[in-house]
């Protein structure tokens, strides 16, 4: 995170519109000082998701997710932090200041590599439209891909022969070595040669829509039928999905995401305006890809061929998904009729019937899993035992406790075997839940009050100035929010910070702490409420101090202070009820 200056991040947050960012996914309506809507992180029927426009923070009172614009992009859209910054900067039209990258050479090399990849994609695309590209154009025509679609996905053509890149870039060794580093040239004892020859080309983009590699399909009968870029500094096949960058927006709009086998399935669907499919890049789906999928939409449909290979692929996906599956997720599995793929089915039954199939015929993951287990285990009592055993092992990889218990119940019903449910192996547990710290006893009495108190302070930081001298100790140092509270104090106390947005600054310093976002999204704590809370907190604090103190003189002083306070409190409440009765 040290890469960006805090001034830059501040400016970026203040120029970004969090409500706009969120309203692309959530229908937000005004409620009091904030906006509210249905939480995009968990399923709910009545809105508990709140956005504070004033403080530029969101918080869900249902599931506890909260933060600023960076956090939203990271948690909701799966951006790594630097990419979230880049995305917002681009949106706000702010150039990213020349950060001091750990290695400027490395950064420059990366930039020129990406530029080169983009250039090569352009060359393939132009070649498709040249005389040389006639055969490739005919292939796409046969596959019913329109020129507009070809342009949108920047499909291209790499002609036959080993010297096409040299024709385009010249014989300069430096250039050729760069082309090798991005994966389009191979170096052998006779020098550099083209990797992709006589193939139709599919540029593969990363999350930021930058071309990072290529897939190529042979024209005619050669081998291999599909050839992808090798692993390079830019292309990591297990972290990329074909169609992800192109379809991300549309997936969110339609609330549909279909995972298919390959490029041509993605494109065949897109040619029928079903622009919400993605595909792994020629290998079995990885956990990282599954994470991208589930983060993009909680209800993806995994589409497989109905044959044996398809069932095997589905099983692999289930195994890989178990450790990351949460109860919010509802993936479904759809087997296509034997011998069909999305392209052939679309041609046979048309768009509407195919879309209906996608929406209605997919089976929940649990059902698919149980069926798969039955197939593996076989019949009879022994079969049920084998099934229980296999299920037990697989369940132990799950990290969502509730989901695991629910699934365990289903398996026990199906097998009539009580599962021992091995404790998840430590190495498999990815749960990041910190071990809860035991809060100090007397402070735990009414956590609601602490919450309200902090909300009142952060919503109106001027209140920090008027706290009693001993307020610094209201949250003793074992309380989980003590570090935030004291940090807020020191921020307010520093004269340089008169204009500083305290909540935003705290959010930056405690990026993983969800309390801050919650406090600013709680209903406004007005002056009367705050005054009551303040007296309450003060009295609670003094009572605690009295209990812990051994010195009789100190005890006496505390009792005196307590009495004064209690009189004040009485008077305050009396005035209040007097005012209310008027
Ligand atoms: Zn929620």
XYZ file of C-alpha atoms and ligand atoms in Angstrom:
583
model
C 0.000 0.000 0.000
C 3.014 2.217 0.492
C 3.104 2.688 -3.238
C 0.581 5.566 -3.261
C 0.874 8.699 -1.151
C -1.917 9.316 1.333
C -2.565 12.751 -0.163
C -3.197 11.121 -3.508
C -5.490 8.464 -2.024
C -7.388 11.164 -0.079
C -7.889 13.242 -3.171
C -8.959 10.165 -5.114
C -11.563 9.154 -2.517
C -12.938 12.694 -2.361
C -13.230 12.858 -6.141
C -14.848 9.418 -6.428
C -18.554 8.922 -6.112
C -19.086 5.868 -3.922
C -22.856 5.999 -4.321
C -22.503 5.922 -8.096
C -20.008 3.071 -7.915
C -22.346 1.025 -5.750
C -25.549 1.939 -7.535
C -24.296 0.049 -10.585
C -25.083 -3.062 -8.545
C -27.528 -1.921 -5.888
C -30.724 0.054 -6.142
C -30.096 2.777 -3.541
C -32.827 4.849 -1.921
C -32.426 7.782 0.467
C -33.084 7.027 4.130
C -32.224 9.686 6.667
C -28.763 11.040 6.007
C -27.719 7.912 4.100
C -28.679 5.765 1.137
C -29.883 2.227 1.678
C -30.419 -0.836 -0.501
C -30.207 -4.624 -0.654
C -26.746 -5.822 0.280
C -24.660 -7.064 -2.676
C -22.618 -9.277 -0.343
C -25.375 -11.428 1.092
C -28.940 -12.443 0.246
C -31.605 -10.413 1.945
C -35.183 -9.313 1.447
C -35.181 -6.030 3.335
C -32.356 -3.541 2.936
C -29.634 -3.424 5.592
C -26.918 -2.045 3.349
C -26.165 1.622 3.982
C -24.007 4.145 2.118
C -22.883 7.340 3.822
C -22.531 9.907 1.042
C -21.059 12.365 3.479
C -18.248 10.090 4.641
C -17.967 8.016 1.437
C -18.295 4.722 3.286
C -20.683 1.787 3.073
C -21.710 -0.730 5.697
C -24.060 -3.719 5.816
C -25.824 -4.159 9.144
C -26.712 -7.695 8.067
C -23.357 -9.249 7.214
C -20.924 -6.663 8.564
C -19.118 -5.829 5.320
C -18.059 -2.223 5.132
C -15.440 0.231 3.945
C -14.634 2.878 1.368
C -14.538 2.831 -2.435
C -11.259 0.876 -2.542
C -12.663 -1.739 -0.225
C -15.823 -2.086 -2.315
C -13.860 -2.688 -5.509
C -11.644 -5.178 -3.716
C -14.362 -7.108 -1.904
C -17.121 -6.898 -4.453
C -15.252 -6.891 -7.739
C -12.159 -8.775 -6.680
C -9.657 -6.062 -7.575
C -6.277 -6.140 -5.888
C -5.646 -2.812 -4.120
C -3.412 -1.240 -6.805
C -5.971 -2.095 -9.473
C -8.784 -0.579 -7.414
C -6.726 2.612 -7.209
C -6.046 2.543 -10.935
C -9.709 1.986 -11.712
C -10.888 4.918 -9.582
C -8.117 7.187 -10.852
C -9.098 6.450 -14.427
C -12.735 7.149 -13.609
C -11.911 10.402 -11.840
C -9.537 11.448 -14.621
C -6.638 11.670 -12.173
C -3.202 10.648 -13.396
C -1.501 8.260 -10.998
C 1.512 10.159 -9.667
C 4.886 8.680 -10.406
C 5.027 6.365 -7.484
C 8.376 5.024 -6.540
C 8.020 1.472 -7.709
C 10.359 -0.922 -6.017
C 12.096 -1.334 -9.307
C 11.535 1.340 -11.970
C 13.219 -0.791 -14.619
C 10.776 -3.572 -13.950
C 7.835 -1.193 -14.248
C 9.112 0.211 -17.531
C 9.661 -3.272 -18.901
C 6.144 -4.275 -17.923
C 4.667 -1.211 -19.572
C 6.499 -1.751 -22.837
C 5.550 -5.439 -22.777
C 1.873 -4.563 -22.504
C 2.211 -2.028 -25.308
C 3.830 -4.661 -27.474
C 1.048 -7.167 -26.750
C -1.487 -4.551 -27.753
C 0.410 -3.849 -30.967
C 0.551 -7.558 -31.844
C -3.195 -7.894 -31.247
C -3.694 -5.009 -33.683
C -1.482 -6.678 -36.271
C -3.369 -9.997 -36.046
C -6.627 -8.114 -36.380
C -5.492 -6.183 -39.468
C -4.119 -9.349 -41.019
C -7.517 -10.982 -40.673
C -8.974 -8.194 -42.780
C -6.186 -8.298 -45.384
C -5.924 -10.536 -48.456
C -3.921 -13.000 -46.387
C -6.835 -13.423 -43.967
C -9.396 -14.744 -46.447
C -9.413 -18.315 -45.158
C -9.716 -17.136 -41.557
C -12.596 -14.829 -42.437
C -14.335 -17.756 -44.095
C -13.857 -19.800 -40.944
C -15.484 -17.130 -38.792
C -18.294 -16.781 -41.321
C -18.903 -20.500 -41.113
C -19.052 -20.169 -37.322
C -21.594 -17.364 -37.832
C -19.500 -14.678 -36.139
C -20.409 -11.259 -37.529
C -17.825 -8.609 -38.489
C -19.055 -6.445 -35.599
C -18.447 -9.267 -33.145
C -15.037 -10.005 -34.666
C -14.151 -6.383 -34.152
C -15.512 -6.223 -30.600
C -13.424 -9.195 -29.459
C -10.525 -8.119 -31.666
C -10.257 -11.544 -33.273
C -7.363 -11.919 -35.666
C -5.274 -14.132 -37.858
C -1.672 -15.329 -37.688
C -0.608 -16.459 -41.174
C 1.349 -19.578 -42.040
C 5.146 -19.616 -41.959
C 7.749 -18.921 -39.298
C 8.693 -15.333 -40.189
C 5.528 -13.243 -39.894
C 6.646 -11.347 -36.779
C 10.006 -10.596 -38.394
C 8.174 -9.199 -41.400
C 6.242 -6.888 -39.067
C 8.954 -5.890 -36.589
C 12.229 -6.325 -38.520
C 15.265 -8.419 -37.668
C 16.462 -6.293 -34.747
C 17.509 -8.671 -31.983
C 16.262 -6.452 -29.184
C 12.778 -6.356 -30.717
C 12.780 -10.080 -31.291
C 13.803 -10.812 -27.725
C 10.948 -8.605 -26.501
C 8.540 -10.513 -28.715
C 9.815 -13.725 -27.196
C 9.227 -12.376 -23.690
C 5.559 -11.764 -24.460
C 5.195 -15.276 -25.844
C 4.638 -14.744 -29.571
C 8.093 -15.871 -30.690
C 9.964 -19.071 -29.883
C 13.747 -19.109 -29.758
C 15.545 -22.195 -30.996
C 18.992 -23.011 -32.362
C 18.091 -21.481 -35.716
C 16.926 -18.217 -34.149
C 13.489 -16.780 -33.553
C 10.332 -18.289 -35.053
C 6.619 -17.552 -34.818
C 4.701 -19.471 -32.177
C 1.300 -18.939 -33.789
C 1.084 -20.034 -37.424
C -1.973 -20.349 -39.599
C -4.313 -19.853 -36.695
C -7.300 -17.647 -35.927
C -6.316 -15.578 -32.923
C -8.181 -14.662 -29.741
C -6.585 -11.943 -27.622
C -6.865 -12.729 -23.909
C -7.334 -9.781 -21.589
C -6.723 -9.320 -17.892
C -9.170 -7.734 -15.451
C -8.114 -4.305 -16.631
C -8.914 -5.215 -20.225
C -5.274 -5.228 -21.294
C -4.182 -7.855 -23.808
C -1.849 -10.197 -21.909
C -1.745 -13.206 -24.209
C -3.371 -15.091 -27.053
C -5.239 -18.235 -27.847
C -4.988 -19.588 -31.373
C -7.131 -22.160 -33.152
C -5.634 -24.000 -36.094
C -7.244 -23.496 -39.498
C -7.616 -26.940 -40.970
C -6.391 -30.147 -39.440
C -3.069 -29.448 -37.714
C -2.140 -30.159 -34.115
C -2.684 -28.927 -31.509
C -6.122 -27.672 -32.321
C -5.831 -24.921 -29.699
C -2.568 -23.281 -28.742
C -2.203 -20.658 -26.013
C 0.512 -18.241 -24.989
C 3.091 -19.808 -22.666
C 3.302 -18.500 -19.092
C 4.971 -15.090 -19.278
C 5.255 -12.119 -16.936
C 1.892 -11.052 -18.329
C 0.021 -14.242 -19.027
C -0.828 -16.525 -16.095
C -3.397 -18.927 -17.413
C -4.690 -20.064 -14.044
C -5.626 -16.481 -13.084
C -7.356 -15.479 -16.304
C -10.735 -16.203 -17.826
C -11.621 -15.678 -21.459
C -14.486 -13.205 -21.691
C -14.074 -11.832 -18.159
C -13.001 -8.302 -19.139
C -15.420 -8.181 -22.074
C -18.430 -9.441 -20.117
C -17.975 -8.174 -16.570
C -20.379 -5.260 -16.922
C -22.965 -7.269 -18.772
C -22.851 -10.095 -16.197
C -23.751 -7.614 -13.497
C -26.455 -6.055 -15.566
C -28.159 -9.328 -16.483
C -27.307 -11.127 -13.205
C -26.276 -14.056 -15.377
C -22.879 -15.705 -15.624
C -22.271 -18.890 -17.546
C -19.022 -20.803 -17.389
C -18.351 -22.708 -20.615
C -15.509 -24.784 -21.970
C -13.702 -22.643 -24.514
C -13.377 -19.468 -26.566
C -15.710 -20.594 -29.291
C -18.484 -21.321 -26.764
C -18.068 -17.836 -25.313
C -18.193 -16.276 -28.765
C -21.038 -18.444 -30.051
C -23.161 -17.261 -27.150
C -22.088 -13.644 -27.658
C -23.163 -13.839 -31.299
C -26.684 -14.494 -30.010
C -26.359 -11.485 -27.679
C -25.797 -13.756 -24.705
C -22.749 -11.783 -23.650
C -22.291 -13.237 -20.170
C -20.115 -16.318 -20.645
C -16.527 -16.907 -19.569
C -14.180 -19.849 -20.108
C -10.957 -21.130 -18.552
C -7.982 -21.187 -20.892
C -7.676 -24.737 -22.071
C -7.050 -26.321 -18.678
C -9.190 -27.552 -15.802
C -10.676 -24.670 -13.839
C -8.520 -23.426 -10.954
C -9.409 -22.143 -7.505
C -8.293 -18.670 -8.495
C -10.636 -18.700 -11.497
C -13.479 -19.990 -9.326
C -12.859 -17.108 -6.959
C -13.089 -14.639 -9.834
C -16.345 -16.251 -10.926
C -18.019 -16.320 -7.511
C -16.955 -12.759 -6.788
C -18.424 -11.557 -10.033
C -21.748 -13.284 -9.431
C -22.916 -15.523 -6.592
C -25.143 -17.585 -8.846
C -23.037 -18.722 -11.809
C -24.143 -21.569 -14.063
C -21.442 -24.096 -14.920
C -22.165 -25.598 -18.283
C -20.690 -28.980 -19.195
C -20.979 -31.505 -21.984
C -23.207 -34.394 -21.013
C -20.537 -36.994 -21.793
C -18.114 -38.692 -19.437
C -15.451 -35.997 -19.869
C -18.015 -33.334 -19.034
C -19.057 -35.123 -15.838
C -15.450 -35.489 -14.831
C -14.848 -31.773 -15.396
C -17.922 -30.943 -13.321
C -16.669 -33.143 -10.494
C -13.279 -31.426 -10.576
C -14.966 -28.029 -10.371
C -16.944 -29.158 -7.332
C -13.819 -30.427 -5.584
C -11.995 -27.166 -6.248
C -14.942 -25.025 -5.212
C -15.687 -26.671 -1.839
C -12.963 -24.858 0.130
C -14.047 -21.419 -1.099
C -17.795 -21.937 -1.163
C -19.852 -19.750 1.190
C -23.508 -19.983 2.083
C -24.132 -16.817 0.000
C -23.079 -18.687 -3.145
C -25.512 -20.709 -5.228
C -23.652 -22.116 -8.214
C -25.643 -24.392 -10.509
C -24.528 -27.154 -12.820
C -25.963 -27.806 -16.224
C -25.213 -30.787 -18.444
C -25.908 -30.231 -22.115
C -27.426 -33.098 -24.131
C -24.863 -35.625 -25.331
C -22.822 -34.442 -28.284
C -23.994 -30.841 -28.104
C -22.164 -27.658 -27.231
C -23.569 -24.133 -26.825
C -22.955 -23.388 -30.511
C -24.789 -26.430 -31.894
C -27.628 -26.042 -29.418
C -28.085 -22.373 -30.220
C -28.263 -23.216 -33.911
C -30.792 -25.961 -33.263
C -33.092 -24.466 -30.669
C -32.434 -20.732 -30.925
C -31.616 -18.097 -28.358
C -34.753 -18.141 -26.221
C -34.881 -21.888 -25.689
C -31.172 -21.967 -24.908
C -31.433 -19.125 -22.432
C -34.407 -20.820 -20.796
C -32.304 -23.967 -20.460
C -29.531 -21.958 -18.779
C -31.913 -20.320 -16.368
C -34.085 -23.283 -15.481
C -32.286 -26.566 -16.046
C -29.179 -26.010 -13.942
C -29.101 -28.165 -10.793
C -27.866 -26.833 -7.458
C -24.322 -27.796 -6.587
C -25.399 -29.943 -3.622
C -27.664 -32.046 -5.836
C -24.946 -32.438 -8.460
C -22.488 -33.426 -5.780
C -24.741 -36.029 -4.170
C -25.477 -37.518 -7.577
C -21.777 -37.608 -8.392
C -21.030 -39.346 -5.101
C -23.681 -41.971 -5.809
C -22.177 -42.640 -9.213
C -18.713 -43.115 -7.777
C -19.772 -45.194 -4.777
C -22.121 -47.685 -6.392
C -25.100 -49.530 -4.895
C -25.969 -51.344 -1.678
C -24.865 -50.839 1.892
C -21.208 -50.880 0.848
C -21.962 -48.189 -1.699
C -23.595 -46.019 0.939
C -20.610 -46.516 3.243
C -18.164 -45.604 0.468
C -20.265 -42.595 -0.314
C -20.275 -41.453 3.309
C -16.528 -41.914 3.549
C -15.817 -39.918 0.404
C -18.282 -37.203 1.454
C -16.639 -36.983 4.865
C -13.260 -36.257 3.336
C -14.658 -33.705 0.919
C -16.754 -31.947 3.578
C -13.675 -31.524 5.714
C -12.218 -29.184 3.083
C -15.118 -26.757 3.445
C -14.450 -23.593 5.427
C -17.996 -22.266 5.786
C -19.208 -23.999 8.951
C -22.912 -23.481 8.400
C -22.771 -24.744 4.874
C -20.738 -27.754 5.925
C -23.271 -28.667 8.581
C -26.149 -28.297 6.145
C -24.461 -30.467 3.557
C -23.474 -33.025 6.141
C -27.128 -33.356 7.079
C -28.052 -34.052 3.458
C -25.401 -36.741 3.086
C -26.415 -38.421 6.332
C -29.984 -38.540 5.089
C -28.934 -39.977 1.730
C -26.552 -42.600 3.139
C -28.154 -43.292 6.520
C -24.612 -43.145 7.888
C -23.602 -40.776 10.658
C -20.549 -38.840 9.500
C -17.652 -38.373 11.875
C -16.809 -35.178 10.077
C -13.094 -34.933 10.468
C -12.050 -31.537 11.682
C -10.823 -29.493 8.764
C -7.093 -29.877 8.448
C -5.251 -26.771 9.538
C -3.555 -26.465 6.199
C -6.872 -26.526 4.425
C -8.566 -23.970 6.591
C -8.496 -20.650 4.845
C -10.701 -18.936 7.351
C -9.260 -15.548 8.165
C -11.451 -14.976 11.204
C -9.197 -13.571 13.892
C -9.510 -15.096 17.322
C -11.855 -12.810 19.190
C -10.177 -10.916 21.983
C -11.894 -11.060 25.287
C -13.190 -7.558 25.945
C -12.722 -6.106 29.389
C -15.589 -7.283 31.521
C -17.210 -4.079 32.625
C -17.020 -2.648 29.136
C -18.863 -5.591 27.674
C -21.942 -4.730 29.690
C -23.482 -2.678 26.956
C -21.580 -2.749 23.697
C -24.437 -0.888 21.996
C -23.554 2.220 23.946
C -19.935 2.115 22.866
C -21.051 1.757 19.310
C -23.388 4.725 19.540
C -20.755 6.750 21.308
C -18.178 6.144 18.568
C -20.788 6.828 15.903
C -21.616 10.145 17.564
C -17.973 11.119 17.677
C -17.096 10.182 14.122
C -20.247 11.657 12.641
C -19.376 14.942 14.283
C -15.690 15.028 15.263
C -16.065 18.473 16.898
C -17.442 16.494 19.840
C -13.952 15.201 20.537
C -13.031 18.735 21.672
C -15.658 18.838 24.407
C -14.999 15.493 26.068
C -14.042 15.446 29.754
C -10.341 15.094 30.510
C -10.562 11.461 31.542
C -12.498 10.443 28.409
C -9.225 9.208 26.996
C -9.630 6.175 29.266
C -13.283 5.396 28.469
C -12.116 2.449 26.445
C -9.419 0.800 28.501
C -6.503 -0.623 26.596
C -7.795 -4.184 26.357
C -10.909 -3.077 24.492
C -10.813 -4.116 20.817
C -11.495 -0.610 19.551
C -9.101 1.121 21.929
C -6.413 1.676 19.242
C -8.929 3.367 16.936
C -10.323 5.524 19.695
C -6.936 6.775 20.847
C -5.777 7.320 17.286
C -8.862 9.457 16.636
C -7.963 11.499 19.703
C -4.462 12.174 18.526
C -5.687 13.084 15.027
C -8.138 15.609 16.424
C -5.546 16.944 18.819
C -3.053 17.708 16.068
C -3.542 21.270 14.869
C -2.432 20.381 11.369
C -5.548 18.272 11.045
C -8.291 20.883 11.368
C -9.560 20.116 7.869
C -8.908 16.378 8.043
C -11.756 13.912 7.609
C -11.133 11.825 10.719
C -13.232 8.847 9.621
C -11.524 8.653 6.227
C -8.113 8.876 7.832
C -8.963 6.095 10.308
C -10.283 3.952 7.468
C -6.956 4.328 5.747
C -4.974 3.463 8.845
C -7.197 0.531 9.828
C -8.253 -0.776 6.405
C -9.468 -4.125 7.735
C -11.558 -2.704 10.533
C -15.262 -2.810 9.712
C -16.327 -0.759 12.755
C -15.383 2.583 11.220
C -17.665 2.137 8.236
C -20.453 0.987 10.531
C -20.173 3.986 12.824
C -20.508 6.504 10.037
C -23.471 4.599 8.605
C -25.395 4.321 11.858
C -28.393 6.652 12.176
C -27.358 10.165 13.154
C -26.666 10.463 16.861
C -28.101 13.868 17.770
C -26.769 16.195 20.469
C -29.192 15.098 23.167
C -28.487 11.416 22.592
C -24.799 12.107 22.547
C -24.922 14.045 25.787
C -26.773 11.150 27.438
C -24.275 8.655 26.109
C -21.379 10.746 27.268
C -22.692 10.885 30.821
C -23.447 7.161 30.710
C -19.967 6.312 29.492
C -18.429 8.563 32.063
C -20.386 7.034 34.927
C -19.626 3.491 33.727
C -15.962 4.388 33.507
C -15.854 5.885 37.023
C -17.705 2.906 38.464
C -15.156 0.568 36.913
C -12.303 2.684 38.181
C -13.804 2.683 41.654
C -14.055 -1.088 41.626
C -10.439 -1.565 40.588
C -8.900 1.077 42.792
C -7.219 0.019 46.064
C -6.410 3.472 47.426
C -9.109 4.673 49.793
C -8.331 8.349 49.058
C -8.738 7.763 45.340
C -11.955 5.870 45.952
C -13.365 8.800 47.873
C -12.489 11.219 45.088
C -14.169 8.988 42.529
C -17.323 8.738 44.619
C -17.475 12.513 44.828
C -17.080 12.842 41.064
C -19.704 10.177 40.495
C -22.199 11.981 42.676
C -21.733 15.263 40.808
C -22.208 13.435 37.528
C -25.324 11.630 38.662
C -26.848 14.916 39.757
C -26.028 16.399 36.345
C -27.565 13.417 34.646
C -30.760 13.714 36.655
C -31.034 17.401 35.885
C -30.415 16.816 32.201
C -33.130 14.163 31.952
C -35.528 16.353 33.924
C -34.980 19.285 31.555
C -35.479 16.937 28.664
C -38.809 15.521 29.830
C -39.882 19.066 30.627
C -39.094 20.139 27.068
C -40.826 17.095 25.611
C -43.997 17.719 27.606
C -44.244 21.272 26.257
Zn -24.680 -7.757 3.750
